[in-house]
């Protein structure tokens, strides 16, 4: 016996059904609309911006748009976030602690534990999903970084891409960073865009702002009333630092006096505006091993000139963000929407020290963290200073500027000290201010990143439901601070909070903060805790741990309990687990044949064919012609095999240093060209280039491209977007192949002596030796 699942088509219909229209009464379903005249919501999230980088928080960089928003809005001077990007974004968009969501780390790891799952579960709705359910249009532009890098390709199920997490439209970059002149993979909605070249005046920050403005204009052209949520997530000011020449020019000479003077001036401005309580001290320069900053006066004149240039580029990035925010607010004003739009401006985490003590003009070389780096590894390359900040250089500033960015706090992104977690926060809503829902001015109450989603829901007049689409929802961790916005004397709504990032830990409760700077490989015990009263000592100078051991013990126990409840364990150690990947990815190292017309292979997918291993690239040519046979990479590192003036050539970009190899003439007709790479000790590749089984060239060995390089994926028959060889680009642009290319086959070989397997073993041995 079968049970019918047919549903009565008239069941629940509130009108009346007769045999004819004349005998019937129509009814229509109620439209989904939030109550009253719901506000638009714009969340502007900047990447790696420190506490002092905008004018309302002490910066010398003119940010007139933000200054205007701050004057009529609310500044949170004691707002805290996570110390790293993916966890901060997960917490912001869900209102849950990031480990509970599965983002203990950036979405470029997959060690196989719940806190590192990098997937937002169905019982954790995003702010976009809840607003969309209530009748909002929802748009996202810019950086996403909430999908694993291994799931950022066109074959993925897109379960954690923006459109599956509540957004109607999306335009931007799924990964954590990109070139601002030549983005490596732009995605519109659910599809990577197939782009050969960008215009010479293309700039990513301008582009995503254009897209955001277009979305809003289109909405208003089609619906005069529907409120919208716009999540505008900048990739700037994350490295590599790249800015438009006209923006850099405005900041020439501004930083010649160095980071010590800049830090003092910003601190004085912060005290003058009341961002910090009277008596706050400015800590000495960061001095911890591997995080230390030299006195500016101790640098050579050449170093000072170079380092000042880096900061001019960084200031230009901040300047450009404000300009683009101004274009957006002008559009909202022209549409009559600015008055009833909530605008939140903040950063995902504090300023970074990842540029090292000297900074770099070779971002991906400096970015490599490998325990077997050879002694001849160069984390910088020589560059004409005029190229710094442009499309031909991938630079990052020295960590002294990261210290200044985080004025007046200690340490950097990645740390649970204030430099990593205290960032600027501005909220503007003219209509709300007029109606008493926020009182413009400064707030010193502690609030946390998980509080943003519940606050915005409350300001929109919405309640978070207990269930959604038949699924019971997990309870949030954040607590809305709408009462704090309305009343400057209201107590903080968030009295305590744990934090953990790569072993760095902290616990905040009612003004006291317990914190560690964890040294990898050392035990996790109470001896590493420091204790600060951040009500009177917000810059964490005076460690009270020895004076108040009972409070240390109490808060340490509270941290352990919170860690268990939130899925923080296991904590990182020297086992090499963070380098581990899902065994299912082994299929990505099988031979792969690419046919003409195949869109560019995504970065991570491409890397599985060559990273830390030997490999062969077999190119089958049916008819010789001029142009690129295969390319993989960009100005930060890569290789391109091409034919020019009838000669076969290989260009290898070694993190910014270009090596050219001439393999001789390629006669008309068909050929089998093979580029073979052998992985050698010391993270090197030796290449052999053959034509029809004849060895044509054996160039000297070069450093392998590892870590995030090559950053741009594999293309056949063309060198797309950012070129591997700039001289070749100047001669031929993307140089599409003019002959007949049959196929390009990658044959991954055995892992090299510095492969992840070998590294994991070395790390385990090191850990055992340390213990």
PDB file of C-alpha atoms in Angstrom, residues 46-67 70 75-76 235-239 241 251 254-255 259 262-263 265-267 269-270 273 275 310-323 325 345-353 396-409 411-413 418-420 422-426:
ATOM      1  CA  UNK A  46      38.137  47.010   6.047  1.00  0.00           C
ATOM      2  CA  UNK A  47      40.878  44.395   6.101  1.00  0.00           C
ATOM      3  CA  UNK A  48      43.833  44.746   8.532  1.00  0.00           C
ATOM      4  CA  UNK A  49      43.147  48.387   9.453  1.00  0.00           C
ATOM      5  CA  UNK A  50      44.561  49.424  12.810  1.00  0.00           C
ATOM      6  CA  UNK A  51      42.895  51.460  15.548  1.00  0.00           C
ATOM      7  CA  UNK A  52      44.451  54.797  14.630  1.00  0.00           C
ATOM      8  CA  UNK A  53      44.245  54.753  10.820  1.00  0.00           C
ATOM      9  CA  UNK A  54      41.237  57.042  10.276  1.00  0.00           C
ATOM     10  CA  UNK A  55      40.917  60.681  11.307  1.00  0.00           C
ATOM     11  CA  UNK A  56      38.222  60.168  13.990  1.00  0.00           C
ATOM     12  CA  UNK A  57      40.610  57.779  15.758  1.00  0.00           C
ATOM     13  CA  UNK A  58      43.712  59.973  15.620  1.00  0.00           C
ATOM     14  CA  UNK A  59      45.058  59.641  12.078  1.00  0.00           C
ATOM     15  CA  UNK A  60      46.677  62.408  10.064  1.00  0.00           C
ATOM     16  CA  UNK A  61      45.180  60.817   6.907  1.00  0.00           C
ATOM     17  CA  UNK A  62      42.274  62.952   5.780  1.00  0.00           C
ATOM     18  CA  UNK A  63      39.117  60.831   5.795  1.00  0.00           C
ATOM     19  CA  UNK A  64      36.405  63.480   5.351  1.00  0.00           C
ATOM     20  CA  UNK A  65      33.593  61.011   4.694  1.00  0.00           C
ATOM     21  CA  UNK A  66      34.295  59.061   7.865  1.00  0.00           C
ATOM     22  CA  UNK A  67      34.812  62.267   9.813  1.00  0.00           C
ATOM     23  CA  UNK A  70      31.507  60.135  13.036  1.00  0.00           C
ATOM     24  CA  UNK A  75      32.177  56.006  17.944  1.00  0.00           C
ATOM     25  CA  UNK A  76      32.914  52.858  19.940  1.00  0.00           C
ATOM     26  CA  UNK A 235      40.380  43.691   0.476  1.00  0.00           C
ATOM     27  CA  UNK A 236      42.303  46.868   1.229  1.00  0.00           C
ATOM     28  CA  UNK A 237      44.295  47.542   3.325  1.00  0.00           C
ATOM     29  CA  UNK A 238      45.493  43.930   3.388  1.00  0.00           C
ATOM     30  CA  UNK A 239      48.806  43.274   1.682  1.00  0.00           C
ATOM     31  CA  UNK A 241      49.788  47.137  -0.676  1.00  0.00           C
ATOM     32  CA  UNK A 251      51.037  61.572   0.749  1.00  0.00           C
ATOM     33  CA  UNK A 254      54.327  62.807   5.012  1.00  0.00           C
ATOM     34  CA  UNK A 255      56.102  59.899   6.719  1.00  0.00           C
ATOM     35  CA  UNK A 259      56.905  55.663  12.953  1.00  0.00           C
ATOM     36  CA  UNK A 262      53.763  59.321  13.956  1.00  0.00           C
ATOM     37  CA  UNK A 263      52.855  57.191  16.935  1.00  0.00           C
ATOM     38  CA  UNK A 265      51.226  62.411  17.301  1.00  0.00           C
ATOM     39  CA  UNK A 266      48.378  59.956  16.880  1.00  0.00           C
ATOM     40  CA  UNK A 267      48.413  59.180  20.591  1.00  0.00           C
ATOM     41  CA  UNK A 269      45.236  63.280  19.124  1.00  0.00           C
ATOM     42  CA  UNK A 270      43.515  60.289  20.728  1.00  0.00           C
ATOM     43  CA  UNK A 273      39.457  63.669  21.742  1.00  0.00           C
ATOM     44  CA  UNK A 275      39.201  58.092  22.980  1.00  0.00           C
ATOM     45  CA  UNK A 310      55.705  51.938   1.995  1.00  0.00           C
ATOM     46  CA  UNK A 311      53.694  54.051   4.409  1.00  0.00           C
ATOM     47  CA  UNK A 312      52.821  56.568   1.688  1.00  0.00           C
ATOM     48  CA  UNK A 313      51.250  53.687  -0.224  1.00  0.00           C
ATOM     49  CA  UNK A 314      49.364  52.498   2.847  1.00  0.00           C
ATOM     50  CA  UNK A 315      48.005  55.986   3.518  1.00  0.00           C
ATOM     51  CA  UNK A 316      46.872  56.177  -0.102  1.00  0.00           C
ATOM     52  CA  UNK A 317      44.887  52.964   0.392  1.00  0.00           C
ATOM     53  CA  UNK A 318      43.099  54.429   3.424  1.00  0.00           C
ATOM     54  CA  UNK A 319      42.507  57.664   1.510  1.00  0.00           C
ATOM     55  CA  UNK A 320      40.998  55.759  -1.409  1.00  0.00           C
ATOM     56  CA  UNK A 321      38.645  53.778   0.839  1.00  0.00           C
ATOM     57  CA  UNK A 322      37.264  57.034   2.217  1.00  0.00           C
ATOM     58  CA  UNK A 323      36.900  58.485  -1.271  1.00  0.00           C
ATOM     59  CA  UNK A 325      32.752  55.558   0.766  1.00  0.00           C
ATOM     60  CA  UNK A 345      32.496  51.159   9.482  1.00  0.00           C
ATOM     61  CA  UNK A 346      35.085  48.938  11.153  1.00  0.00           C
ATOM     62  CA  UNK A 347      37.999  46.546  10.565  1.00  0.00           C
ATOM     63  CA  UNK A 348      38.235  42.777  10.833  1.00  0.00           C
ATOM     64  CA  UNK A 349      41.382  42.892  12.973  1.00  0.00           C
ATOM     65  CA  UNK A 350      44.297  45.140  13.855  1.00  0.00           C
ATOM     66  CA  UNK A 351      47.259  46.212  11.767  1.00  0.00           C
ATOM     67  CA  UNK A 352      49.763  43.546  10.823  1.00  0.00           C
ATOM     68  CA  UNK A 353      53.395  42.765  11.446  1.00  0.00           C
ATOM     69  CA  UNK A 396      54.144  45.256   2.399  1.00  0.00           C
ATOM     70  CA  UNK A 397      55.276  47.731   4.993  1.00  0.00           C
ATOM     71  CA  UNK A 398      57.732  46.967   7.830  1.00  0.00           C
ATOM     72  CA  UNK A 399      56.030  46.056  11.087  1.00  0.00           C
ATOM     73  CA  UNK A 400      56.997  49.427  12.567  1.00  0.00           C
ATOM     74  CA  UNK A 401      54.152  50.915  10.547  1.00  0.00           C
ATOM     75  CA  UNK A 402      51.849  48.138  11.786  1.00  0.00           C
ATOM     76  CA  UNK A 403      52.780  49.207  15.317  1.00  0.00           C
ATOM     77  CA  UNK A 404      51.934  52.819  14.448  1.00  0.00           C
ATOM     78  CA  UNK A 405      48.689  51.696  12.817  1.00  0.00           C
ATOM     79  CA  UNK A 406      47.678  50.085  16.123  1.00  0.00           C
ATOM     80  CA  UNK A 407      48.519  53.168  18.223  1.00  0.00           C
ATOM     81  CA  UNK A 408      48.382  53.141  21.190  1.00  0.00           C
ATOM     82  CA  UNK A 409      48.177  49.373  21.584  1.00  0.00           C
ATOM     83  CA  UNK A 411      51.461  43.918  19.070  1.00  0.00           C
ATOM     84  CA  UNK A 412      49.621  43.070  15.867  1.00  0.00           C
ATOM     85  CA  UNK A 413      47.064  41.091  13.901  1.00  0.00           C
ATOM     86  CA  UNK A 418      44.931  44.935  22.038  1.00  0.00           C
ATOM     87  CA  UNK A 419      46.926  45.635  18.874  1.00  0.00           C
ATOM     88  CA  UNK A 420      45.333  42.591  17.280  1.00  0.00           C
ATOM     89  CA  UNK A 422      40.939  46.743  19.082  1.00  0.00           C
ATOM     90  CA  UNK A 423      39.941  48.538  15.895  1.00  0.00           C
ATOM     91  CA  UNK A 424      37.988  51.651  14.910  1.00  0.00           C
ATOM     92  CA  UNK A 425      34.197  51.510  14.926  1.00  0.00           C
ATOM     93  CA  UNK A 426      31.843  54.175  13.579  1.00  0.00           C
TER      94      UNK A 426
END
